C-alpha positions as MATLAB code, in Angstrom:
seq = 'MQRIKIMPRNNWQKTVEGLGFGFHTADVPYWDESAYYTFTMPEILKLEAVTAELWDMCIQAVQHVIDNNLFNQFMIPQYIVPHIVDSWNNDAPAIYGRFDLQYDGKNEPKLLEFNADTPTSIFEASIVQWFWLKDFDEPKDQFNSMHEKLIEYWKYLKDYLYKDTLYFTCVKDILEDFTTTAYLQDCAMQGGLDTKFIYIEDIGWDNNNGYFVDLDNQPIRNIFKLYPYEWMIDEEFGQNLVADQLKACWIEPSWKMILSNKAILPILWQLFPYHNNLLPAYFTRSNLKDYVKKPLLSREGANITIVENEKLVASSDGDYGAEGYIFQELCKLPDFDGNHPVIGSWIIGQQPAGIGIRESNTLITDNLSRFVPHLIL';
ca = [
      -0.082    0.011    0.034;
       1.504    3.209   -1.244;
       0.489    6.687   -1.684;
       1.527    8.143   -5.115;
       1.328   12.096   -5.762;
       0.305   12.794   -9.509;
      -0.969   15.642  -11.481;
      -4.811   15.749  -11.678;
      -6.360   15.514  -15.287;
      -6.954   18.625  -17.330;
     -10.104   20.207  -16.625;
     -11.016   17.196  -14.330;
     -13.853   19.163  -12.823;
     -15.749   19.120  -16.234;
     -15.095   15.507  -16.524;
     -16.344   14.352  -13.203;
     -19.398   16.657  -13.428;
     -20.066   14.762  -17.128;
     -20.593   11.829  -14.972;
     -23.199   13.665  -12.658;
     -20.699   14.201   -9.804;
     -21.515   17.647   -8.984;
     -20.563   18.003   -5.564;
     -16.747   17.320   -6.064;
     -15.937   20.763   -4.345;
     -17.087   22.565   -1.480;
     -15.534   24.743    0.679;
     -12.336   22.587    0.273;
     -11.784   19.763   -2.401;
     -13.749   16.631   -1.758;
     -12.476   14.760   -4.929;
      -8.689   14.830   -4.725;
      -6.855   13.036   -7.736;
      -3.720   14.686   -7.060;
      -2.551   11.485   -5.391;
      -3.590    7.764   -5.575;
      -3.293    4.741   -3.322;
      -1.876    1.423   -4.855;
      -2.516   -2.005   -3.534;
      -1.107   -5.287   -4.351;
      -3.137   -8.024   -5.098;
      -2.354  -10.043   -1.785;
      -3.571   -6.691    0.091;
      -6.524   -6.524   -1.849;
      -7.392  -10.512   -1.230;
      -6.763   -9.719    2.599;
      -9.323   -6.742    2.459;
     -11.653   -8.686    0.652;
     -11.327  -11.730    3.152;
     -11.735   -9.619    6.062;
     -14.797   -7.818    4.610;
     -16.701  -11.254    4.456;
     -15.697  -12.361    7.482;
     -16.774   -8.897    9.248;
     -20.036   -9.093    7.630;
     -20.477  -12.721    8.679;
     -19.772  -11.753   12.230;
     -22.299   -8.806   12.103;
     -25.176  -11.032   11.174;
     -24.358  -13.156   13.970;
     -24.342  -10.139   16.352;
     -27.752   -8.851   15.012;
     -29.251  -12.140   15.922;
     -27.681  -12.006   19.585;
     -28.719   -8.363   19.964;
     -32.462   -9.498   19.242;
     -32.537  -12.923   21.036;
     -31.029  -11.205   24.240;
     -33.069   -7.944   23.664;
     -30.295   -5.770   24.202;
     -32.052   -2.728   22.303;
     -31.535   -0.515   25.603;
     -27.640   -0.620   25.190;
     -28.301    0.896   21.665;
     -30.778    3.625   23.013;
     -33.356    2.304   20.429;
     -36.896    3.322   21.369;
     -39.118    0.416   22.440;
     -41.810    1.317   20.183;
     -39.732    0.726   17.039;
     -38.366   -2.580   18.506;
     -40.987   -4.777   17.046;
     -40.673   -3.372   13.758;
     -36.986   -4.337   13.723;
     -37.562   -7.881   14.730;
     -40.241   -8.543   12.302;
     -37.901   -7.122    9.575;
     -35.326   -9.591   10.716;
     -37.436  -12.635   11.113;
     -39.048  -12.078    7.888;
     -35.676  -11.594    6.212;
     -36.156   -8.102    4.753;
     -33.347   -7.544    2.273;
     -30.420   -5.412    2.561;
     -28.271   -4.118   -0.010;
     -25.136   -2.720    1.088;
     -22.871   -1.616    4.018;
     -19.501    0.455    4.347;
     -16.893   -1.100    6.717;
     -14.371    1.581    7.777;
     -11.027    0.223    8.196;
      -7.685    0.920    9.597;
      -5.245   -0.485    7.235;
      -1.609    0.175    6.118;
      -0.727   -2.628    3.918;
       1.351   -4.338    6.697;
      -0.912   -5.192    9.877;
      -4.125   -6.778    9.932;
      -7.155   -4.168    8.949;
      -8.934   -3.184   11.893;
     -12.648   -2.167   11.939;
     -13.338    1.429   12.980;
     -17.113    1.245   12.506;
     -19.561    0.130   10.175;
     -22.104    2.548    7.886;
     -24.756    0.277    7.634;
     -27.641    2.520    6.727;
     -27.080    5.162    4.587;
     -24.829    4.714    1.462;
     -22.411    7.504    1.777;
     -19.908    7.602   -0.747;
     -21.068    4.657   -2.842;
     -21.303    6.933   -6.000;
     -17.824    7.749   -5.924;
     -16.113    4.542   -4.839;
     -18.388    2.810   -7.705;
     -18.310    5.238  -10.518;
     -16.159    8.200  -10.076;
     -13.150    6.595   -9.442;
     -13.478    3.782  -11.893;
     -13.623    6.420  -14.563;
     -10.676    8.069  -13.475;
      -8.960    4.811  -13.796;
      -9.933    4.426  -17.106;
      -8.381    8.066  -18.213;
      -5.397    7.503  -15.849;
      -4.052    3.855  -16.677;
      -6.481    1.945  -18.720;
      -5.099   -1.312  -18.628;
      -4.898   -1.179  -14.286;
      -7.423   -2.718  -12.324;
      -9.449   -1.641   -8.780;
     -10.946   -3.522   -6.312;
     -14.337   -2.481   -7.641;
     -17.457   -4.626   -8.741;
     -20.001   -2.191   -7.119;
     -21.904   -1.407  -10.027;
     -22.318   -4.670  -11.583;
     -23.262   -5.976   -7.922;
     -25.755   -3.487   -7.289;
     -27.531   -4.049  -10.658;
     -27.252   -7.842  -10.076;
     -28.627   -7.525   -6.484;
     -31.537   -5.523   -7.578;
     -32.517   -7.907  -10.223;
     -32.152  -10.762   -7.547;
     -34.612   -8.548   -5.082;
     -37.304   -7.836   -7.550;
     -38.599  -11.252   -6.320;
     -38.644  -10.303   -2.508;
     -40.283   -6.600   -3.038;
     -43.904   -6.212   -3.468;
     -45.289   -5.970   -7.263;
     -45.474   -2.402   -7.270;
     -43.322    0.550   -7.904;
     -39.999    0.895   -6.081;
     -39.806    4.738   -4.602;
     -36.520    6.401   -4.273;
     -36.071    9.346   -1.823;
     -34.079   11.673    0.004;
     -34.199   15.147    1.424;
     -34.512   18.034   -0.907;
     -31.668   20.709   -1.423;
     -28.776   18.074   -0.445;
     -26.954   17.608   -3.714;
     -25.109   14.994   -2.673;
     -27.821   12.845   -1.185;
     -29.829   13.489   -4.534;
     -26.905   12.355   -6.559;
     -26.315    9.235   -4.615;
     -30.154    8.352   -4.455;
     -30.386    8.923   -8.117;
     -27.720    6.762   -8.893;
     -29.017    3.885   -6.873;
     -32.270    4.396   -8.879;
     -30.618    3.875  -12.163;
     -28.867    0.955  -10.853;
     -32.634   -0.434   -9.761;
     -33.925    0.635  -13.462;
     -30.969   -1.131  -14.956;
     -32.239   -4.419  -13.009;
     -35.521   -4.326  -14.442;
     -37.435   -2.492  -11.676;
     -40.107   -0.004  -11.917;
     -39.184    3.226  -10.135;
     -40.208    6.480   -9.117;
     -38.675    9.435   -7.308;
     -40.143   11.352   -4.369;
     -38.597   13.752   -1.963;
     -38.972   12.702    1.626;
     -40.722   15.930    2.462;
     -43.316   15.052    0.019;
     -44.288   11.520    1.192;
     -47.989   11.866    2.759;
     -49.830    9.602    4.856;
     -53.354    8.531    4.427;
     -55.180    8.676    7.653;
     -58.268    6.590    6.636;
     -56.305    3.619    5.159;
     -52.960    3.833    7.244;
     -50.137    3.964    4.907;
     -47.832    5.981    3.056;
     -48.769    7.694   -0.177;
     -46.991    9.783   -2.996;
     -48.169   13.219   -4.214;
     -50.860   11.632   -6.126;
     -52.150    9.617   -3.087;
     -50.861    6.330   -4.223;
     -49.918    4.042   -1.858;
     -46.090    3.322   -1.357;
     -45.266   -0.265   -0.793;
     -41.786   -0.346   -1.820;
     -39.272    2.491   -0.634;
     -35.640    3.202   -0.755;
     -34.576    5.930    1.682;
     -31.568    7.927    1.761;
     -32.241    9.189    5.399;
     -31.113    7.940    8.795;
     -33.433    5.734   10.789;
     -32.742    7.674   14.005;
     -34.043   10.647   12.273;
     -37.163    9.225   11.232;
     -37.979    7.627   14.626;
     -37.575   10.788   16.254;
     -40.250   12.443   14.157;
     -43.712   12.152   14.991;
     -44.584   11.509   11.052;
     -41.920    8.698   11.081;
     -43.586    6.845   13.753;
     -46.033    5.862   11.133;
     -43.529    3.081   10.330;
     -45.065    1.015   12.893;
     -48.647    2.109   12.045;
     -48.137    1.408    8.506;
     -51.219   -1.260    7.537;
     -49.272   -2.088    3.965;
     -46.125   -3.119    6.076;
     -44.158   -1.197    3.183;
     -40.639   -2.610    2.352;
     -38.257   -0.258    3.617;
     -34.987   -0.491    2.056;
     -32.168   -0.397    3.909;
     -34.453   -2.520    6.429;
     -35.154   -1.433    9.956;
     -32.938   -4.119   11.465;
     -29.759   -2.177   10.064;
     -30.348    0.292   12.925;
     -28.624   -2.232   15.275;
     -25.518   -2.358   12.703;
     -25.498    1.193   11.998;
     -25.230    2.319   15.708;
     -21.769    1.989   17.329;
     -23.016    0.074   20.117;
     -22.372   -2.876   17.797;
     -18.655   -2.487   18.463;
     -18.697   -3.547   22.003;
     -21.223   -6.434   21.104;
     -18.891   -7.476   18.533;
     -15.822   -7.494   20.847;
     -17.911   -9.585   23.457;
     -18.891  -12.307   21.034;
     -15.663  -12.263   19.214;
     -13.033  -11.282   21.574;
      -9.312  -10.817   20.600;
     -10.273  -11.150   16.698;
      -7.715  -10.096   14.623;
      -9.773   -7.520   12.822;
     -11.531   -6.210   15.900;
     -10.258   -3.451   18.208;
     -11.441   -3.637   22.124;
     -14.479   -1.863   22.587;
     -16.760   -1.297   25.579;
     -19.635    0.802   26.985;
     -17.555    2.400   29.760;
     -14.111    3.193   29.577;
     -12.992    0.179   31.048;
      -9.208   -0.308   31.807;
      -8.482    1.732   28.399;
      -5.559    4.372   28.434;
      -5.311    4.886   24.518;
      -8.910    5.234   23.320;
     -11.207    6.812   21.073;
     -14.785    7.880   22.697;
     -17.500    7.863   20.224;
     -21.074    8.941   20.363;
     -23.680    6.165   19.413;
     -24.814    7.785   16.283;
     -22.343   10.180   15.429;
     -21.761   11.141   11.607;
     -18.857   12.732    9.560;
     -16.805   12.252   12.895;
     -18.930   14.555   15.143;
     -18.292   14.550   18.798;
     -15.117   12.301   18.671;
     -12.543   12.451   21.218;
      -9.047   10.587   20.981;
      -7.139   10.030   24.120;
      -3.547    8.520   24.232;
      -1.420    8.224   27.523;
      -4.389    9.571   29.244;
      -4.087   13.052   27.311;
      -6.291   14.302   25.003;
      -4.849   14.203   21.410;
      -7.626   15.410   19.294;
     -11.509   16.104   19.365;
     -14.220   17.522   17.347;
     -17.396   19.233   17.792;
     -20.943   18.460   16.903;
     -24.463   17.880   17.786;
     -24.090   14.217   18.942;
     -23.414   12.790   22.768;
     -26.710   12.863   24.275;
     -27.638    9.498   23.216;
     -24.531    7.948   24.875;
     -20.959    6.863   23.966;
     -18.614    3.851   23.358;
     -15.120    3.562   24.219;
     -12.815    1.749   21.546;
      -9.222    1.266   21.673;
      -6.963    3.763   19.916;
      -5.720    2.475   16.711;
      -3.753    5.457   14.812;
      -4.745    5.722   11.154;
      -1.800    5.372    8.771;
       0.376    8.505    8.084;
       1.304    8.814    4.605;
       3.220   12.535    4.721;
       0.468   13.976    7.027;
      -2.372   12.258    5.201;
      -4.432    9.790    7.160;
      -6.426    7.380    4.899;
      -9.576    5.285    6.057;
     -10.385    2.252    3.747;
     -14.228    2.089    3.163;
     -14.710   -1.656    2.036;
     -18.139   -2.051    1.069;
     -20.475   -5.153    1.136;
     -23.172   -5.413   -1.605;
     -25.602   -8.164   -1.930;
     -23.807  -10.110    0.909;
     -20.241   -9.985   -1.108;
     -17.550   -7.931   -0.816;
     -17.624   -5.358   -3.505;
     -14.914   -2.920   -3.482;
     -13.069    0.071   -1.671;
     -13.199    4.041   -1.461;
     -10.612    5.616    0.428;
     -11.179    8.979    2.502;
      -8.117   10.907    3.815;
      -7.671   13.651    6.378;
      -5.101   15.895    7.699;
      -6.098   14.681   11.027;
      -6.648   11.564   13.120;
     -10.432   12.440   12.747;
     -11.983   11.792    9.415;
     -14.489   14.404    9.384;
     -16.944   16.314    6.743;
     -13.507   17.847    5.570;
     -12.188   14.567    4.526;
     -11.108   13.826    0.690;
     -11.908   10.811   -1.521;
      -8.758    9.696   -3.186;
      -8.800    7.096   -5.923;
      -6.998    3.634   -5.901;
      -5.524    0.947   -8.053;
      -4.115   -2.679   -7.909;
      -0.367   -2.858   -8.980;
];
């Protein structure tokens, strides 16, 4: 694993915008092709194997949480628990997840956390970096079969959904969310599904019949959402999830609330202590001297505290923490000339599917992190 500096493509902004990638630059550059990471095939095979094993462990952990009624440790409201359990027992389909890994190409990859609900960075990992590779070095390859696996899994799910339209939804006025949702909708269309887009603010509720409706008052039976469950269930309107008489099929399913919560990290450590790819994690500080304190529901590196030798090393602000914290043993990100990468390893359709790399100038990967492409040597 190496980081190689290069010159970006001429007029790269226009090139990526031609792919529909309009959020490549915010206050700071998000897409960064002034460098790329290289991996050997043994390193890629290692990441692939670890991703598959972590997914299997996570599935076992969900069953453990449900069997032992551990929802209080996740601060999940009791009213939504039957919905979660039903979605699990009914094998409600799940499409994707992203394991954030610490990896330097030398030591075992370590799980930092699991992004199991919303598909942040899936478009960049699947499409944008692939077309970068075709321009940069056509014969080379990537760990990236994401697009193909997404289409194939939508085809597979067609028989599991209601024989009705599949809606895709996200919030208004956030280009990144719209682009990501539109990309997944396009994959579903290529998989042969009948789809329709609706903003989440435009979803209605039929009080007389007890189900969600679109702007034409048509019932919604299948729906993909790019909107966190923890936000939904805290809203009065979102609580209609449990009142829905049609029992709409939500993607991702509500059982993913267990995996998208950082409380899953101590659970995994309890179930698989001293596993090569896990870090010690607890609901209390325990005896950790070097640790990372993480809110259960933190996003984009918010409200993170890093302590080393019992001294504060780094911290971040945010709106999380009231829901509680977990404590994870500190495992510093690799340092490539001041750039600290996190490997986002994707599972799609129960299979490892590829990686995307985000890097920061600090040990906390936050909303200023950059997406950097990769290739296989």
